[in-house]
Coordinates of C-alpha atoms in Angstrom, one line a residue:
Chain A
M1 CA 15.8 2.1 -6.0
I2 CA 19.5 1.0 -5.8
A3 CA 20.3 4.0 -8.0
L4 CA 18.7 6.4 -5.5
L5 CA 20.4 4.6 -2.5
T6 CA 23.9 4.8 -4.1
R7 CA 23.3 8.5 -5.0
D8 CA 22.3 9.4 -1.5
M9 CA 25.2 7.5 0.0
R10 CA 27.6 9.1 -2.4
L11 CA 26.2 12.6 -1.7
A12 CA 26.5 12.0 2.1
V13 CA 30.2 11.1 2.0
R14 CA 31.1 14.0 -0.4
A15 CA 32.1 17.4 0.9
G16 CA 29.2 19.1 2.6
G17 CA 27.2 15.9 2.8
G18 CA 27.1 15.8 6.6
F19 CA 28.6 12.3 6.9
G20 CA 30.4 12.1 10.3
L21 CA 28.7 15.1 11.8
G22 CA 26.4 12.9 13.8
L23 CA 29.2 10.7 14.8
A24 CA 31.4 13.6 16.0
F25 CA 28.4 15.0 17.9
F26 CA 27.8 11.6 19.6
L27 CA 31.5 11.4 20.5
I28 CA 31.5 14.9 22.0
V29 CA 28.3 14.5 24.0
V30 CA 29.6 11.2 25.5
V31 CA 33.0 12.6 26.3
M32 CA 31.4 15.6 28.0
V33 CA 29.2 13.6 30.4
P34 CA 32.0 12.5 32.8
F35 CA 33.0 16.2 33.0
G36 CA 29.5 17.1 34.0
V37 CA 28.7 14.3 36.5
G38 CA 32.2 13.9 38.0
P39 CA 34.7 11.1 37.8
E40 CA 32.8 8.5 39.9
T41 CA 33.2 5.3 38.0
A42 CA 30.3 3.6 39.9
L43 CA 27.9 6.3 39.0
L44 CA 29.2 6.5 35.4
S45 CA 28.7 2.8 34.8
R46 CA 25.2 3.0 36.1
I47 CA 24.1 5.8 33.8
A48 CA 26.2 4.7 30.8
P49 CA 23.4 2.8 28.9
G50 CA 21.0 5.7 29.2
V51 CA 23.6 8.3 28.2
L52 CA 24.8 6.3 25.2
W53 CA 21.2 5.9 24.0
I54 CA 20.3 9.6 24.4
G55 CA 23.5 10.6 22.7
A56 CA 22.8 8.3 19.8
L57 CA 19.2 9.5 19.5
L58 CA 20.3 13.2 19.4
A59 CA 23.0 12.4 16.9
C60 CA 20.5 10.7 14.7
L61 CA 18.2 13.8 14.9
L62 CA 21.0 16.1 13.6
S63 CA 20.9 14.8 10.0
L64 CA 17.2 14.3 9.7
D65 CA 16.3 17.6 8.1
R66 CA 18.6 16.9 5.2
I67 CA 16.7 13.8 4.2
F68 CA 14.2 15.6 1.9
A69 CA 15.0 19.3 2.3
L70 CA 18.0 19.2 -0.1
D71 CA 16.1 17.3 -2.8
W72 CA 13.2 19.7 -2.4
E73 CA 15.3 22.8 -2.8
D74 CA 17.0 21.8 -6.0
G75 CA 13.8 20.4 -7.5
S76 CA 14.9 16.7 -7.5
L77 CA 12.0 15.7 -5.4
D78 CA 9.5 16.9 -8.1
L79 CA 11.4 14.9 -10.7
L80 CA 11.6 11.8 -8.5
A81 CA 7.8 12.1 -8.0
T82 CA 7.3 11.8 -11.8
A83 CA 9.9 9.0 -12.0
P84 CA 8.8 5.3 -12.2
L85 CA 9.6 4.9 -8.5
P86 CA 6.5 4.9 -6.2
M87 CA 6.7 7.5 -3.5
E88 CA 6.7 4.7 -0.8
A89 CA 9.9 3.3 -2.3
I90 CA 11.5 6.8 -2.2
A91 CA 10.6 7.1 1.5
V92 CA 12.0 3.6 2.3
V93 CA 15.2 4.3 0.4
K94 CA 15.7 7.7 2.0
A95 CA 15.2 6.1 5.5
L96 CA 17.6 3.3 4.6
A97 CA 20.3 5.8 3.3
H98 CA 19.9 7.8 6.5
W99 CA 20.3 4.7 8.6
L100 CA 23.4 3.5 6.7
T101 CA 25.1 6.9 6.8
S102 CA 24.0 8.3 10.2
A103 CA 22.8 5.5 12.5
L104 CA 25.1 2.6 11.6
P105 CA 28.3 4.5 12.4
L106 CA 26.8 5.3 15.8
V107 CA 26.0 1.6 16.5
L108 CA 29.6 0.7 15.6
A109 CA 31.1 3.5 17.6
A110 CA 29.0 2.9 20.7
P111 CA 31.2 0.2 22.3
A112 CA 34.3 2.4 22.1
L113 CA 32.4 5.2 23.8
G114 CA 31.1 2.7 26.4
V115 CA 34.7 2.3 27.6
L116 CA 34.8 6.1 28.3
L117 CA 31.7 5.7 30.5
N118 CA 33.0 2.6 32.3
L119 CA 30.1 0.4 30.9
P120 CA 30.2 -3.0 32.7
P121 CA 31.7 -5.8 30.4
A122 CA 28.4 -7.7 30.3
G123 CA 26.7 -4.6 28.7
Y124 CA 28.6 -4.3 25.4
L125 CA 26.8 -7.0 23.5
W126 CA 23.4 -5.7 24.6
L127 CA 24.2 -2.1 23.9
I128 CA 25.2 -2.9 20.3
L129 CA 22.2 -5.2 19.9
S130 CA 19.7 -2.7 21.3
L131 CA 21.1 0.1 19.1
A132 CA 21.1 -2.1 16.0
V133 CA 17.5 -3.1 16.6
G134 CA 16.3 0.3 17.7
T135 CA 18.0 2.8 15.3
P136 CA 16.0 1.7 12.2
A137 CA 12.9 2.9 14.0
L138 CA 14.7 6.3 14.7
S139 CA 15.5 6.6 11.0
V140 CA 12.0 5.7 9.7
I141 CA 10.2 8.0 12.2
G142 CA 12.7 10.7 11.4
T143 CA 12.0 10.3 7.7
F144 CA 8.3 10.7 8.4
G145 CA 9.1 13.9 10.3
A146 CA 11.2 15.2 7.5
A147 CA 8.4 14.5 5.0
L148 CA 6.0 16.5 7.2
T149 CA 8.3 19.5 7.3
V150 CA 9.7 19.5 3.8
G151 CA 9.3 22.8 2.1
L152 CA 9.1 24.8 5.4
K153 CA 11.7 27.4 5.9
R154 CA 13.7 26.7 9.1
G155 CA 11.8 23.4 9.5
G156 CA 14.6 21.8 11.4
L157 CA 13.4 22.9 14.9
L158 CA 9.8 22.0 14.2
L159 CA 11.1 18.7 13.0
S160 CA 12.9 18.1 16.3
L161 CA 9.7 19.0 18.2
L162 CA 7.6 16.7 16.2
V163 CA 10.0 13.7 16.1
L164 CA 11.4 13.7 19.7
P165 CA 8.1 12.7 21.4
L166 CA 7.8 9.9 18.9
Y167 CA 11.2 8.7 19.8
V168 CA 10.2 8.1 23.5
P169 CA 9.0 4.5 23.2
T170 CA 12.2 3.5 21.3
L171 CA 14.4 5.2 23.9
I172 CA 12.6 3.6 26.8
F173 CA 12.9 0.1 25.6
G174 CA 16.3 0.5 24.0
A175 CA 17.9 2.0 27.1
E176 CA 16.1 -0.7 29.2
V177 CA 17.7 -3.5 27.1
A178 CA 21.1 -1.9 27.5
R179 CA 20.7 -1.3 31.2
R180 CA 19.3 -4.7 32.1
G181 CA 22.1 -6.3 29.9
A182 CA 24.7 -4.3 31.7
E183 CA 23.3 -5.4 35.1
G184 CA 23.1 -9.0 34.0
L185 CA 19.3 -9.3 34.1
A186 CA 17.0 -10.9 31.6
V187 CA 16.5 -8.7 28.5
A188 CA 14.0 -10.7 26.4
T189 CA 10.9 -8.6 27.2
P190 CA 12.2 -5.1 26.4
L191 CA 14.2 -6.5 23.4
A192 CA 11.0 -8.0 22.0
M193 CA 9.1 -4.7 22.6
L194 CA 12.0 -2.7 20.9
A195 CA 12.0 -5.1 17.9
G196 CA 8.2 -4.8 17.7
I197 CA 8.4 -1.0 17.6
S198 CA 11.0 -1.1 14.9
A199 CA 9.2 -3.6 12.8
G200 CA 5.9 -1.7 13.1
A201 CA 7.5 1.6 12.2
V202 CA 9.4 0.2 9.2
A203 CA 6.3 -1.5 7.9
L204 CA 3.8 1.3 8.3
L205 CA 5.5 4.7 8.3
P206 CA 6.8 4.7 4.7
F207 CA 3.1 4.8 3.6
A208 CA 2.5 7.8 5.9
S209 CA 5.7 9.5 4.7
A210 CA 4.6 9.0 1.0
A211 CA 1.1 10.3 1.6
V212 CA 2.5 13.4 3.4
L213 CA 5.1 14.0 0.6
R214 CA 2.4 13.9 -2.1
I215 CA 0.4 16.6 -0.2
N216 CA 3.5 18.7 0.4
L217 CA 4.5 18.6 -3.3
R218 CA 1.2 20.2 -4.5
Chain B
M1 CA -1.2 7.5 -27.7
D2 CA -2.5 11.0 -27.3
L3 CA -2.1 13.2 -24.3
T4 CA -5.7 14.5 -23.8
V5 CA -6.8 17.1 -21.4
R6 CA -10.6 17.4 -20.9
N7 CA -12.4 20.3 -19.2
L8 CA -9.5 20.7 -16.9
A9 CA -9.6 23.2 -14.0
V10 CA -6.5 23.8 -12.0
A11 CA -6.1 25.5 -8.7
R12 CA -3.1 27.1 -6.9
G13 CA -3.4 27.5 -3.2
G14 CA -7.0 26.4 -3.3
I15 CA -7.9 29.2 -5.8
P16 CA -8.9 28.1 -9.3
V17 CA -6.6 29.8 -11.9
L18 CA -7.7 28.1 -15.1
A19 CA -11.0 26.4 -16.0
G20 CA -12.4 24.5 -18.9
V21 CA -9.0 23.8 -20.6
Q22 CA -9.2 21.3 -23.4
F23 CA -6.4 20.1 -25.7
T24 CA -4.9 17.1 -27.3
V25 CA -1.2 16.5 -28.0
S26 CA -0.7 13.7 -30.6
P27 CA 2.6 11.8 -31.1
G28 CA 5.0 13.9 -33.2
R29 CA 3.3 17.2 -32.2
A30 CA 4.2 19.9 -29.7
L31 CA 1.9 22.3 -28.0
V32 CA 3.4 25.7 -26.8
L33 CA 1.5 27.3 -23.9
R34 CA 1.4 31.1 -24.0
G35 CA 0.0 33.6 -21.5
P36 CA 1.2 36.4 -19.2
N37 CA 3.0 35.8 -15.9
G38 CA 0.7 34.3 -13.3
S39 CA -1.8 33.0 -15.8
G40 CA -1.5 29.4 -14.5
K41 CA 0.9 27.8 -17.1
T42 CA 3.1 26.3 -14.4
T43 CA 0.1 25.1 -12.4
L44 CA -1.3 23.5 -15.6
L45 CA 2.0 21.8 -16.3
R46 CA 2.3 20.5 -12.8
T47 CA -1.2 19.1 -12.9
V48 CA -0.6 17.4 -16.3
A49 CA 2.7 15.9 -14.8
G50 CA 0.6 14.5 -11.9
L51 CA 2.3 16.5 -9.2
Q52 CA -1.0 17.9 -8.1
P53 CA -4.6 16.7 -8.6
P54 CA -6.9 18.4 -11.1
F55 CA -9.5 20.7 -9.5
E56 CA -11.9 19.5 -12.1
G57 CA -11.8 17.5 -15.3
S58 CA -9.3 14.9 -16.4
V59 CA -5.8 14.2 -17.9
T60 CA -5.4 11.0 -19.9
G61 CA -2.4 9.5 -21.5
A62 CA 0.0 11.0 -19.0
E63 CA 0.5 8.2 -16.4
D64 CA 4.1 7.0 -16.4
R65 CA 4.7 8.6 -19.9
I66 CA 5.9 12.0 -18.8
A67 CA 9.3 13.5 -18.4
Y68 CA 8.9 16.8 -16.5
A69 CA 11.4 19.6 -16.4
A70 CA 10.7 22.6 -14.2
H71 CA 12.4 25.8 -13.2
A72 CA 14.7 23.9 -10.9
D73 CA 16.9 21.4 -12.7
G74 CA 17.3 18.9 -9.9
I75 CA 21.0 18.8 -10.2
K76 CA 23.3 17.7 -7.4
S77 CA 26.2 20.1 -7.2
M78 CA 28.5 17.6 -5.6
L79 CA 28.1 15.1 -8.4
S80 CA 29.8 15.3 -11.7
V81 CA 27.8 15.8 -15.0
T82 CA 28.1 12.1 -15.8
E83 CA 27.0 11.0 -12.4
N84 CA 24.0 13.3 -12.4
L85 CA 22.8 12.0 -15.8
S86 CA 23.6 8.3 -15.1
F87 CA 21.6 8.6 -11.9
W88 CA 18.5 9.6 -13.8
A89 CA 19.2 7.1 -16.5
R90 CA 19.2 4.3 -13.9
V91 CA 16.1 5.6 -12.1
F92 CA 14.2 5.6 -15.4
G93 CA 15.8 2.2 -16.4
T94 CA 17.5 3.4 -19.5
G95 CA 21.3 2.9 -20.0
E96 CA 22.7 5.3 -22.6
I97 CA 23.7 8.8 -21.6
A98 CA 26.2 9.4 -24.4
P99 CA 23.5 10.6 -26.9
A100 CA 22.2 13.1 -24.4
L101 CA 25.6 14.4 -23.6
A102 CA 26.3 14.8 -27.3
A103 CA 23.0 16.5 -28.1
F104 CA 23.5 19.2 -25.5
D105 CA 27.2 19.7 -26.1
L106 CA 28.2 18.5 -22.6
D107 CA 31.0 16.1 -23.7
A108 CA 33.7 18.5 -22.7
L109 CA 32.2 19.0 -19.3
R110 CA 31.4 15.4 -18.4
D111 CA 33.8 15.0 -15.5
R112 CA 33.2 18.5 -14.1
L113 CA 31.3 18.8 -10.8
A114 CA 27.8 20.2 -11.5
G115 CA 28.3 22.8 -8.9
N116 CA 31.0 24.4 -11.0
L117 CA 28.8 24.8 -14.1
S118 CA 27.4 28.1 -15.2
A119 CA 23.6 28.7 -15.1
G120 CA 23.3 27.9 -18.8
Q121 CA 25.4 24.8 -18.6
K122 CA 23.3 23.6 -15.7
R123 CA 20.1 24.2 -17.7
R124 CA 21.6 22.1 -20.6
L125 CA 22.3 19.3 -18.1
G126 CA 18.7 19.6 -16.8
L127 CA 17.4 19.3 -20.4
A128 CA 19.8 16.5 -21.3
R129 CA 18.0 14.6 -18.4
L130 CA 14.9 14.5 -20.6
M131 CA 16.6 12.4 -23.2
V132 CA 17.8 9.8 -20.7
T133 CA 14.3 9.3 -19.3
G134 CA 13.1 7.5 -22.5
R135 CA 9.6 9.0 -21.8
P136 CA 7.5 9.9 -24.8
V137 CA 5.8 13.1 -23.5
W138 CA 8.0 16.0 -22.5
V139 CA 6.4 18.5 -20.2
L140 CA 8.6 21.6 -20.0
D141 CA 8.3 24.7 -18.0
E142 CA 10.3 27.6 -19.4
P143 CA 13.0 25.3 -20.8
T144 CA 15.0 28.1 -22.5
V145 CA 15.6 30.3 -19.4
S146 CA 19.4 31.2 -19.1
L147 CA 20.2 29.5 -22.4
D148 CA 22.2 31.5 -25.1
A149 CA 21.2 31.5 -28.7
A150 CA 23.4 28.5 -29.6
S151 CA 22.0 26.4 -26.8
V152 CA 18.5 27.3 -27.7
A153 CA 19.2 26.0 -31.2
L154 CA 20.6 22.7 -29.6
F155 CA 17.4 22.4 -27.5
A156 CA 15.2 23.1 -30.5
E157 CA 17.1 20.4 -32.4
A158 CA 16.6 17.9 -29.5
V159 CA 12.9 18.6 -29.4
R160 CA 12.7 18.2 -33.2
A161 CA 14.5 14.8 -33.0
H162 CA 12.2 13.8 -30.1
L163 CA 9.1 14.6 -32.1
A164 CA 10.5 12.9 -35.2
Q165 CA 10.8 9.7 -33.1
G166 CA 7.1 9.8 -32.3
G167 CA 7.4 11.7 -29.0
S168 CA 5.4 14.7 -28.1
A169 CA 6.0 17.9 -26.1
L170 CA 3.9 20.3 -24.0
M171 CA 5.9 23.4 -23.1
A172 CA 5.5 26.9 -21.7
T173 CA 7.9 29.2 -23.4
H174 CA 8.0 32.8 -24.6
I175 CA 10.8 32.1 -27.2
D176 CA 9.9 31.0 -30.7
L177 CA 11.9 27.8 -31.3
G178 CA 11.1 27.7 -35.0
L179 CA 9.4 24.3 -34.7
T180 CA 7.0 23.7 -37.6
E181 CA 5.4 20.9 -35.5
A182 CA 4.5 23.3 -32.7
E183 CA 1.0 24.8 -32.3
P184 CA 0.6 27.8 -29.9
F185 CA -2.1 27.5 -27.2
D186 CA -3.1 30.7 -25.4
V187 CA -4.3 30.0 -21.8
T188 CA -5.7 33.5 -21.3
P189 CA -9.3 32.7 -22.4
F190 CA -9.5 29.9 -19.9
R191 CA -8.8 32.1 -16.9
A192 CA -11.1 31.1 -14.0
R193 CA -13.6 33.7 -13.0
P194 CA -13.2 34.8 -9.4
Q195 CA -15.9 33.0 -7.4
L196 CA -18.0 35.6 -5.7
S197 CA -20.6 34.9 -3.0
H198 CA -24.0 36.6 -3.1
A199 CA -23.0 39.0 -0.3
D200 CA -20.2 40.3 -2.5
E201 CA -22.4 40.8 -5.5
A202 CA -24.6 43.3 -3.5
F203 CA -21.6 45.6 -3.4
L204 CA -20.7 45.5 -7.1

């Protein structure tokens, strides 16, 4: 499993691996929002948590179709399926590699982008925390979507249509944690819901991804 | 332990292509599948490798003992030859890649990116992967495609060494590798009859 994780991370940071694409996309989206809504700092600080969450979510979506598609194209997925690793472990490792290379940089970059949107000082801790707790769910749900669409030509768009509705609960509670944190309100309830969604997705979805992959490999 | 296939029927896209296939591959032996294009050799090999379920019948002695090599080599072009091989060695829990590099004459290419290899060199790398898996049963689908005569000889030598160590091989190939341990197995007689409904028979 560690071998697969290190290989995927190494591939992601080599040329053409797509590392940093999501981060650059996140940066550009967030930088463009003030141009769109105008330079009113009061309005910007109100919408900052939501904009940062939507930006992070879309940036996460960008790299999803690479999770299995590349391995499917060059035949590695067939070979991995005959390797001693169970398919569930492959799904977990792929989701983890996606989280480490795509989502974690977003979590770390979010505070810097918060400054651009005039996020209130109280909000930074909760923004990072909500992203750190919520993005694992995005990666695992995305891996499930990638498993569903593996082998389809131009499956990326279908993948987005399948995955975005499943991202809604994570977005609602994640943005709610960041918003309430920024306004200095209690965050315990949405944070618990967000953590619950992540924990449930991480525990259950790898089994679904593995089942779908087995069917798609036939 | 023998690889045994009993009364196996395999289907591609829900349509049975082969039925009633029976064979046994003992340690030290190789079975070479023959048959025209589209006769179901690849489907049979994928079923034996466990990538798709049998339509009917059973495959025994294959679970976790198979190293599968298909048309695609599963090579990452942005990794070097050594990195590609070590990855599979670690996945299969074996350490040594040096014998595999030597057997397929890849020593001079070890630090080259796999994306810069020629088609034949890529194939050699794909076949070298078999040696680092440490699995006793090799299931090979057209292993000699894009290999030159010298590389085919290297491959035949690797198969011979594998069989001598008590391994076995099941392969689909049109080239005579000159293996004395290999028996041919023609899949043509096992072609599945098209299943016709009664309505269709009235028109025949």
